[in-house]
PDB file of C-alpha atoms in Angstrom:
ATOM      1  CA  UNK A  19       5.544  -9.642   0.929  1.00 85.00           C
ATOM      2  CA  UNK A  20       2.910 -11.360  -0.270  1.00 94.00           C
ATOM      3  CA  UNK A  21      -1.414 -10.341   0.708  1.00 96.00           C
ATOM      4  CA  UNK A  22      -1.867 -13.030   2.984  1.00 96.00           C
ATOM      5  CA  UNK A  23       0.727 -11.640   5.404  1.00 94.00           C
ATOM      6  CA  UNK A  24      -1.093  -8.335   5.668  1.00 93.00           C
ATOM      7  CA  UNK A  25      -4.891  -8.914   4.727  1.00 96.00           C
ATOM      8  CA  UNK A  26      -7.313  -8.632   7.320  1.00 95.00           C
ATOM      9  CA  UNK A  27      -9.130 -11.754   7.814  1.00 96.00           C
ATOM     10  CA  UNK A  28     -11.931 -11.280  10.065  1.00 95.00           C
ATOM     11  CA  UNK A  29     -14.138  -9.582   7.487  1.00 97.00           C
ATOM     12  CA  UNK A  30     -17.633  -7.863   8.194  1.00 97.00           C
ATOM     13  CA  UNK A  31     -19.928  -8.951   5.453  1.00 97.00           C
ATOM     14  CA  UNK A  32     -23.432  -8.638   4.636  1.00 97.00           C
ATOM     15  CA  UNK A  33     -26.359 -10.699   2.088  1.00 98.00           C
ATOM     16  CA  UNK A  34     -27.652  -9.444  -1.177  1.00 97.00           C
ATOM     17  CA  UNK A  35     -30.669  -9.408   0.500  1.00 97.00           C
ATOM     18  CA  UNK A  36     -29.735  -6.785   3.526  1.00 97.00           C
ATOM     19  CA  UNK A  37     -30.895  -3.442   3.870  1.00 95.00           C
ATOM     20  CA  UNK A  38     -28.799  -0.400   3.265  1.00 94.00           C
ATOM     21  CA  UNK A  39     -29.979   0.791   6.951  1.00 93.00           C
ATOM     22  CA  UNK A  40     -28.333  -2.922   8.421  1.00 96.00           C
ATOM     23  CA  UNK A  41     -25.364  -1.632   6.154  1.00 96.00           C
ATOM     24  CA  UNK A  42     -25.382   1.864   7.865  1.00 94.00           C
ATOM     25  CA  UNK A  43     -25.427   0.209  11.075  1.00 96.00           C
ATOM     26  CA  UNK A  44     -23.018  -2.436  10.349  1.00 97.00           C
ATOM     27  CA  UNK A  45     -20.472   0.296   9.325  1.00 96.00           C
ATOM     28  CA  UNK A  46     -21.064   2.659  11.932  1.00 95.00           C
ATOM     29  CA  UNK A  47     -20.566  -0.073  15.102  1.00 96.00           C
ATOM     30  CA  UNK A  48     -17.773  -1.743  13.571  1.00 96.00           C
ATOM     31  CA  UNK A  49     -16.304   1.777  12.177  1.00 95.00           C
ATOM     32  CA  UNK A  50     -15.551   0.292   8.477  1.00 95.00           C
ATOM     33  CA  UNK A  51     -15.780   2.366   5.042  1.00 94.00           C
ATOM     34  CA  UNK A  52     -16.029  -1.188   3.041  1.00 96.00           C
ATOM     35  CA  UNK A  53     -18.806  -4.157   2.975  1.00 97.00           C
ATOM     36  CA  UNK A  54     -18.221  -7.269   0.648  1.00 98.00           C
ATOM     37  CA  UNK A  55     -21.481  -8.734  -0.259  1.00 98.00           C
ATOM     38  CA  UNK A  56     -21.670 -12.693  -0.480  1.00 98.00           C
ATOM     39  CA  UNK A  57     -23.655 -15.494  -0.725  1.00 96.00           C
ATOM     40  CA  UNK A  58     -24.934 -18.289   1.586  1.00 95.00           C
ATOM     41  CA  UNK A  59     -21.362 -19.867   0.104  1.00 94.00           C
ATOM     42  CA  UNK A  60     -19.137 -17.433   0.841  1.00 94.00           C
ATOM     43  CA  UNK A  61     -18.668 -16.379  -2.764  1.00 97.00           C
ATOM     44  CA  UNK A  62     -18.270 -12.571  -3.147  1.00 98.00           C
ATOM     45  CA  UNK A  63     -20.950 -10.933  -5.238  1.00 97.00           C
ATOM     46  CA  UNK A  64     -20.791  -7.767  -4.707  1.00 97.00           C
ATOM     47  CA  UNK A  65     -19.353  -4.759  -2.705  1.00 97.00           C
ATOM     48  CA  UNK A  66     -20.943  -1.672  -0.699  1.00 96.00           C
ATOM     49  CA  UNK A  67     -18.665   1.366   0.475  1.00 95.00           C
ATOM     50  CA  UNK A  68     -19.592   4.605   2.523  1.00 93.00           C
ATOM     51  CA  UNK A  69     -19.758   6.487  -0.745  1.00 91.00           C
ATOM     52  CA  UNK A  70     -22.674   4.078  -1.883  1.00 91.00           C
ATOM     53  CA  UNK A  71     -24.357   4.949   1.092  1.00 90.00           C
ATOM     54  CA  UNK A  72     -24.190   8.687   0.948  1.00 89.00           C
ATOM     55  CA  UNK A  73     -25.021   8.502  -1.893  1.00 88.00           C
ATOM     56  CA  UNK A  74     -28.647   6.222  -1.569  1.00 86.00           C
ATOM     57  CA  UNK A  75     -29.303   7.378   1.888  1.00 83.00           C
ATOM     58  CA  UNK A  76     -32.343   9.823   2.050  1.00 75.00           C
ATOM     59  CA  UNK A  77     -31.834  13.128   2.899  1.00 71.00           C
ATOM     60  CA  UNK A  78     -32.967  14.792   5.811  1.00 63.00           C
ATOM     61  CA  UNK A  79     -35.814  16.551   4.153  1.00 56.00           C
ATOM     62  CA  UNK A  80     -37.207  13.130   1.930  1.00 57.00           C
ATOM     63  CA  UNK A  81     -39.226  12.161   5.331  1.00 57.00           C
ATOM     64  CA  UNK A  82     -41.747  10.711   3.303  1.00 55.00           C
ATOM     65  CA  UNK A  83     -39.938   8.188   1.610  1.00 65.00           C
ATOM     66  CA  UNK A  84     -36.624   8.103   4.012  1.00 74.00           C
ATOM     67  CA  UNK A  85     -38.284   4.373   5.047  1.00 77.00           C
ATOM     68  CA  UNK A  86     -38.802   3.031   2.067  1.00 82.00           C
ATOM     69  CA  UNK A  87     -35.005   4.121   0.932  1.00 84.00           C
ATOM     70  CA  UNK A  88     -33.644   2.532   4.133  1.00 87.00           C
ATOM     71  CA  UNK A  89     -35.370  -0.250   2.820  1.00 91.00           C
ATOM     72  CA  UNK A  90     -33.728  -0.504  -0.378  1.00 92.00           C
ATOM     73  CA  UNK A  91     -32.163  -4.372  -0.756  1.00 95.00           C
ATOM     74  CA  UNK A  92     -28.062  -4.025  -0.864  1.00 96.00           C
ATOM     75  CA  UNK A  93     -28.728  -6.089  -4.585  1.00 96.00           C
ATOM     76  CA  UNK A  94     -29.777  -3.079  -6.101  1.00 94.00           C
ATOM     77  CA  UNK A  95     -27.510  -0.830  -5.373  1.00 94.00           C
ATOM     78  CA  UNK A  96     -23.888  -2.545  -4.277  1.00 95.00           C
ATOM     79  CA  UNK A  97     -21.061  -2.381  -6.957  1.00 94.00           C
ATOM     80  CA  UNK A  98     -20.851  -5.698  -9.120  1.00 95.00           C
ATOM     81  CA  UNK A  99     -18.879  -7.546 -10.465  1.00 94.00           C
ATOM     82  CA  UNK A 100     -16.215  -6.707  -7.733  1.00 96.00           C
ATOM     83  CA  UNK A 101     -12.206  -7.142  -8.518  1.00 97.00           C
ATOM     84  CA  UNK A 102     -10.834  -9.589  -6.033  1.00 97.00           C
ATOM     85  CA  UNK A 103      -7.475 -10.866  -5.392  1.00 97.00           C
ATOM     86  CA  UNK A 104      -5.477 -13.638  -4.241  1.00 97.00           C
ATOM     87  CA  UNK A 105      -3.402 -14.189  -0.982  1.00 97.00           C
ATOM     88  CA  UNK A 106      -0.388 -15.255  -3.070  1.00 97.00           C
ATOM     89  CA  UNK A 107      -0.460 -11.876  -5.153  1.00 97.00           C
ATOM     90  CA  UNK A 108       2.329  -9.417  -4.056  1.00 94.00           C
ATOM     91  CA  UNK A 109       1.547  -6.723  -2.488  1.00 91.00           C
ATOM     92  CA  UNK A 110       3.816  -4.149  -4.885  1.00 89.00           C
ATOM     93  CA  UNK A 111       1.462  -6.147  -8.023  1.00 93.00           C
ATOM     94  CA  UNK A 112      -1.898  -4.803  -5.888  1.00 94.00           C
ATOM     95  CA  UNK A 113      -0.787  -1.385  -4.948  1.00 93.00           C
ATOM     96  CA  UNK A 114      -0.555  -1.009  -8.794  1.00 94.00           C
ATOM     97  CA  UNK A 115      -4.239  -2.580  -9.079  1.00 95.00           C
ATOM     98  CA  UNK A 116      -5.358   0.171  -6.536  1.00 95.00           C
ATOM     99  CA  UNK A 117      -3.763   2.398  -8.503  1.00 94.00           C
ATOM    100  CA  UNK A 118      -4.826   1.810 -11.822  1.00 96.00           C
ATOM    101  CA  UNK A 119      -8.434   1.161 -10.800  1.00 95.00           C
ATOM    102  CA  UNK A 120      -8.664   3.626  -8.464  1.00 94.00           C
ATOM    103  CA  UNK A 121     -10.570   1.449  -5.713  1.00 94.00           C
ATOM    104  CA  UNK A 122     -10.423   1.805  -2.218  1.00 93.00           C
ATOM    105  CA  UNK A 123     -10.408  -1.841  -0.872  1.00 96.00           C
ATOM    106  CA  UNK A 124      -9.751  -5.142  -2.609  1.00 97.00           C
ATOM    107  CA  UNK A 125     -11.612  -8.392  -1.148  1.00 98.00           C
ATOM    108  CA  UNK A 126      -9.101 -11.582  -1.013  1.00 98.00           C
ATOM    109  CA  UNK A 127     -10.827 -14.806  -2.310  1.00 98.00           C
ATOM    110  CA  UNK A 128      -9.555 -18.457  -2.408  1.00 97.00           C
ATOM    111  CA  UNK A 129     -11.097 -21.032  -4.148  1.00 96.00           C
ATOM    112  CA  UNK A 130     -14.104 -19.323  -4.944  1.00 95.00           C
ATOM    113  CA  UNK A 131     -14.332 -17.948  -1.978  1.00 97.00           C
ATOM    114  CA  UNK A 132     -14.223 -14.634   0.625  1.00 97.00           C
ATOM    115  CA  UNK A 133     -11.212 -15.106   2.962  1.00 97.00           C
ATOM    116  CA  UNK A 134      -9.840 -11.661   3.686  1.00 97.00           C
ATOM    117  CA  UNK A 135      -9.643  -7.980   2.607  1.00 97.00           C
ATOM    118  CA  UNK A 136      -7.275  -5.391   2.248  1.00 97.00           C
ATOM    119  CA  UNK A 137      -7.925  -1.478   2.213  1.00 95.00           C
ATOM    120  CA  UNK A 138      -5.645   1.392   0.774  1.00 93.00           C
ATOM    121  CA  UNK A 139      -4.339   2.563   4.135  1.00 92.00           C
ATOM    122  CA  UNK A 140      -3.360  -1.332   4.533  1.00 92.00           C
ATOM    123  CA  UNK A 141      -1.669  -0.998   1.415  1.00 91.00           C
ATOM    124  CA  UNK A 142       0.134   2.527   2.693  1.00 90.00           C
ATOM    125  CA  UNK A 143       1.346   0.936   5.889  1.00 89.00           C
ATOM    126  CA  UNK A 144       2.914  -1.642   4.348  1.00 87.00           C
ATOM    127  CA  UNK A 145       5.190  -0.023   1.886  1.00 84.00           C
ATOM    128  CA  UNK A 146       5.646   2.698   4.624  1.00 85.00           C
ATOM    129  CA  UNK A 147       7.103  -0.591   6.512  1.00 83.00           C
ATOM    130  CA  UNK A 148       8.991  -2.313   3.588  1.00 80.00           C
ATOM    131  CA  UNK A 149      10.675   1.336   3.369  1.00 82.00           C
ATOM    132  CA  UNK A 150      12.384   0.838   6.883  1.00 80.00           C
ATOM    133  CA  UNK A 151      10.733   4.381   7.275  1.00 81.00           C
ATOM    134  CA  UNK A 152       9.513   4.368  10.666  1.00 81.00           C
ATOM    135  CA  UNK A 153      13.023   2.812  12.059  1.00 82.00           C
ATOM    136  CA  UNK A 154      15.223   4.985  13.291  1.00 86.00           C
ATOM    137  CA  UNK A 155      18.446   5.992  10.639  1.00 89.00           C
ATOM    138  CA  UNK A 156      19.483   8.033   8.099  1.00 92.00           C
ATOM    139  CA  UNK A 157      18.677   8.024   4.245  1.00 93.00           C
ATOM    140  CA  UNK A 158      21.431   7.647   1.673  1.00 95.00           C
ATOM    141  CA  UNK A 159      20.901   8.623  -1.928  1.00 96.00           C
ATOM    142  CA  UNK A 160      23.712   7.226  -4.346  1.00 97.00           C
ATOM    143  CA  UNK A 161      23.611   7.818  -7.870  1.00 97.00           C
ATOM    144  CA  UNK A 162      25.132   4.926 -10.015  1.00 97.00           C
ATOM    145  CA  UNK A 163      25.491   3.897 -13.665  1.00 96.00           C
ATOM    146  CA  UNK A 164      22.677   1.426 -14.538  1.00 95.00           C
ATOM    147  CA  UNK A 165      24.897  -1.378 -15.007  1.00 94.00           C
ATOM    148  CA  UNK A 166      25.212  -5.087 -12.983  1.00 94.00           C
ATOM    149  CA  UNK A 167      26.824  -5.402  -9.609  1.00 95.00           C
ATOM    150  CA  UNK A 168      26.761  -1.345  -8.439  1.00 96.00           C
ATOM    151  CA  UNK A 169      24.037  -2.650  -5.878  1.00 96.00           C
ATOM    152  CA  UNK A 170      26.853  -5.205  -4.260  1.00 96.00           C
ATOM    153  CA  UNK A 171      29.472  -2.439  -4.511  1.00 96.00           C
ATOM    154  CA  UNK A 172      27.558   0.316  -2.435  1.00 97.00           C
ATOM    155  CA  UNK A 173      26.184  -2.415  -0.383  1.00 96.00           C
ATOM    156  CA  UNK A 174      29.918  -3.049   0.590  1.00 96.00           C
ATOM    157  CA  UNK A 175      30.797   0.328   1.213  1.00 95.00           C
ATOM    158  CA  UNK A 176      28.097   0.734   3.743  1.00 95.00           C
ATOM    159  CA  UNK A 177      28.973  -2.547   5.369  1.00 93.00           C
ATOM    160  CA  UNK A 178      32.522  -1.267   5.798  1.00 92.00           C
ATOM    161  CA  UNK A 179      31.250   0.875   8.074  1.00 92.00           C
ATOM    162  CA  UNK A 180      28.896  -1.553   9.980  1.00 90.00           C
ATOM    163  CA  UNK A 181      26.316   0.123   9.135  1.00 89.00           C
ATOM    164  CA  UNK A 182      22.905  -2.240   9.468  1.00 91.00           C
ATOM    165  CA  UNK A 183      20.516  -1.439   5.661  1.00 92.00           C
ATOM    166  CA  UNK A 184      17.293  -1.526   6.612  1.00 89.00           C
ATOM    167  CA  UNK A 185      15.930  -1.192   3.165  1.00 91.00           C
ATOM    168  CA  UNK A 186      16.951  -0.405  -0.335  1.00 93.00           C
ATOM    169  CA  UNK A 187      14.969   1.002  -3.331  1.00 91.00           C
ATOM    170  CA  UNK A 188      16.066   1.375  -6.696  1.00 94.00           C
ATOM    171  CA  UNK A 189      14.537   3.664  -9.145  1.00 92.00           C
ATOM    172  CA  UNK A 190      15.545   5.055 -12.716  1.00 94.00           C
ATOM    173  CA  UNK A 191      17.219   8.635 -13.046  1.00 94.00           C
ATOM    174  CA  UNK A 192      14.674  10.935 -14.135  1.00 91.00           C
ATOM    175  CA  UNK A 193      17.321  12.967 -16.298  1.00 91.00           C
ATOM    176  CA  UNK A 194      19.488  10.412 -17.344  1.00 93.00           C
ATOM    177  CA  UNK A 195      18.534   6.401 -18.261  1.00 91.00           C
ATOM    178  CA  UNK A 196      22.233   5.430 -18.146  1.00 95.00           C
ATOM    179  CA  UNK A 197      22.155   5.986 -14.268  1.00 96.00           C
ATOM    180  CA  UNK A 198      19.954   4.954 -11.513  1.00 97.00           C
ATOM    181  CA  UNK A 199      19.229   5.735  -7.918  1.00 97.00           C
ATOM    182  CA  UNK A 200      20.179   3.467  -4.884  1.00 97.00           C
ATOM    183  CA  UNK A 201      18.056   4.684  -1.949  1.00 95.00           C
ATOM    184  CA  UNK A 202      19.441   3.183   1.873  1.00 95.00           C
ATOM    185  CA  UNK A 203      17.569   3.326   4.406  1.00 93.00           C
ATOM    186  CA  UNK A 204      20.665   2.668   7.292  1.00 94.00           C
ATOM    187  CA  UNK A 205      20.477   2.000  11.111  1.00 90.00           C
ATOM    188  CA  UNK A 206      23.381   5.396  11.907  1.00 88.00           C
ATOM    189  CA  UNK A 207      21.996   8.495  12.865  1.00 86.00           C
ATOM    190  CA  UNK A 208      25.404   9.922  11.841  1.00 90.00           C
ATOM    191  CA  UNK A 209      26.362   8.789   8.159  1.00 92.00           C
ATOM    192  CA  UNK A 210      29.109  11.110   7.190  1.00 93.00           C
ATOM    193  CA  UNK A 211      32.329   8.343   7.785  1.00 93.00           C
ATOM    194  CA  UNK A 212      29.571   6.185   4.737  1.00 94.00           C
ATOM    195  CA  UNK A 213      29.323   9.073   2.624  1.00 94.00           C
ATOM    196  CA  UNK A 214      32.956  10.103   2.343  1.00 94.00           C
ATOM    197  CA  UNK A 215      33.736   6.397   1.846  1.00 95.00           C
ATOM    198  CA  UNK A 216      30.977   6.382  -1.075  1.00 96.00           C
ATOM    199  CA  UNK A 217      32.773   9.555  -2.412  1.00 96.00           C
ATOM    200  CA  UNK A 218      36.551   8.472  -1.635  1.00 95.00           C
ATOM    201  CA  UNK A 219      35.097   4.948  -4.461  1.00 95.00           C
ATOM    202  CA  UNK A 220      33.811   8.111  -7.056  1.00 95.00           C
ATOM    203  CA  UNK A 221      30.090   7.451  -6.013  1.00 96.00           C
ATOM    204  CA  UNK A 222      27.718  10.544  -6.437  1.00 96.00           C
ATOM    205  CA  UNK A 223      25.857  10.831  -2.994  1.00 96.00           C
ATOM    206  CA  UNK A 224      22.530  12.946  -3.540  1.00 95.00           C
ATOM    207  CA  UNK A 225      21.547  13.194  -0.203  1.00 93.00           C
ATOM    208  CA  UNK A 226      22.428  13.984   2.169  1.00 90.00           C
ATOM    209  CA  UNK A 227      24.247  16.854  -0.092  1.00 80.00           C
ATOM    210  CA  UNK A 228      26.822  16.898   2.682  1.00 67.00           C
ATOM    211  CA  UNK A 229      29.995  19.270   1.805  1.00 67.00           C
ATOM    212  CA  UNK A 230      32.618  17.294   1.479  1.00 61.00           C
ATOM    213  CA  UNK A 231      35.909  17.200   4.852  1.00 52.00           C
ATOM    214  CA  UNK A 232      38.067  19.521   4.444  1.00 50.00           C
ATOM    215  CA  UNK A 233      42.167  17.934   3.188  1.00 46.00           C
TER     216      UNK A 233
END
């Protein structure tokens, strides 16, 4: 999946040259926790979150200078320079930028310019999604040697048993870097016939850790 499927595109923006009270109430009626600043062309320039504005906003007792802090121009005190990204980036490549940066939103820019955003809980709901996690199912675990065409062969096993795969994620063995881990996410509430059939081929199903039928 790529951002431009997912990124929200109706963004809420505000000028260098807006107030951090026109930023309190722009966050508070349109209940967002992120603000890209741009310019008269659209160009992103900076970025304002609700931790910048905890953070300037007076306190209750600084009455005598709680106006002139309301006051304060978003150019002095938004984030800058701002990381962007692209609606042709992936989505997994951007959930590593969140990640690795630790930021909480990521404006989307095209050709110089601001044409969507994406937060962290976007980012969450998606992979939730690409998981097949909120579909109903059952989860099946397989252990395999890391070698080509064990994806195909489980794959097969499962489709014996017309079973429909929602999703599948592959991940190393933690213990072992000759084997890997085929997660299936498959449309049976019941998957015992799938994992006897994986164990009748000599697969090792990890869960569920189902005894095995009785001869």
């Amino acid at each position: 999946m790529i951002i431009e499927d997912m990124m929200v595109r109706d963004v809420h923006t505000l000028a260098p040259d807006a107030t951090l009270n026109e930023a309190i109430e722009l966050m508070s009626k349109e209940k967002v926790r992120h603000l890209p600043v741009t310019d008269v062309t659209g160009r992103v320039v900076g970025i304002i979150t609700d931790r910048d504005i905890k953070e300037f906003s007076p306190s209750p007792f600084q009455t005598a200078d709680s106006k002139q802090l309301y006051e304060t121009k978003l150019l002095d005190i938004m984030t800058t320079p701002v990381i962007t990204g692209h609606p042709l980036d992936f989505v997994e490549e951007v959930a590593v930028l969140f990640m690795e940066e630790k930021i909480g939103c990521l404006p989307i820019v095209s050709e110089d310019k601001l044409v969507g955003m994406i937060t962290e809980t976007d980012i969450l709901h998606t992979l939730v999604q690409l998981t097949g996690a909120t579909q109903p199912g059952s989860q099946i675990e397989v252990k395999v040697p890391n070698k080509q065409g064990m994806l195909y062969e489980v794959a097969g096993i499962i489709r014996k048993n017309h079973s429909n795969i929602h999703s599948v994620l592959v991940y190393p063995d933690r213990h072992d870097e000759k084997y890997k881990v085929l997660v299936f996410r498959v449309q049976t509430m019941n998957p015992m016939s799938v994992i006897e059939d994986l164990r009748e081929e000599g697969h090792e199903v990890l869960w569920p850790n189902l005894p095995s039928s009785p001869l």
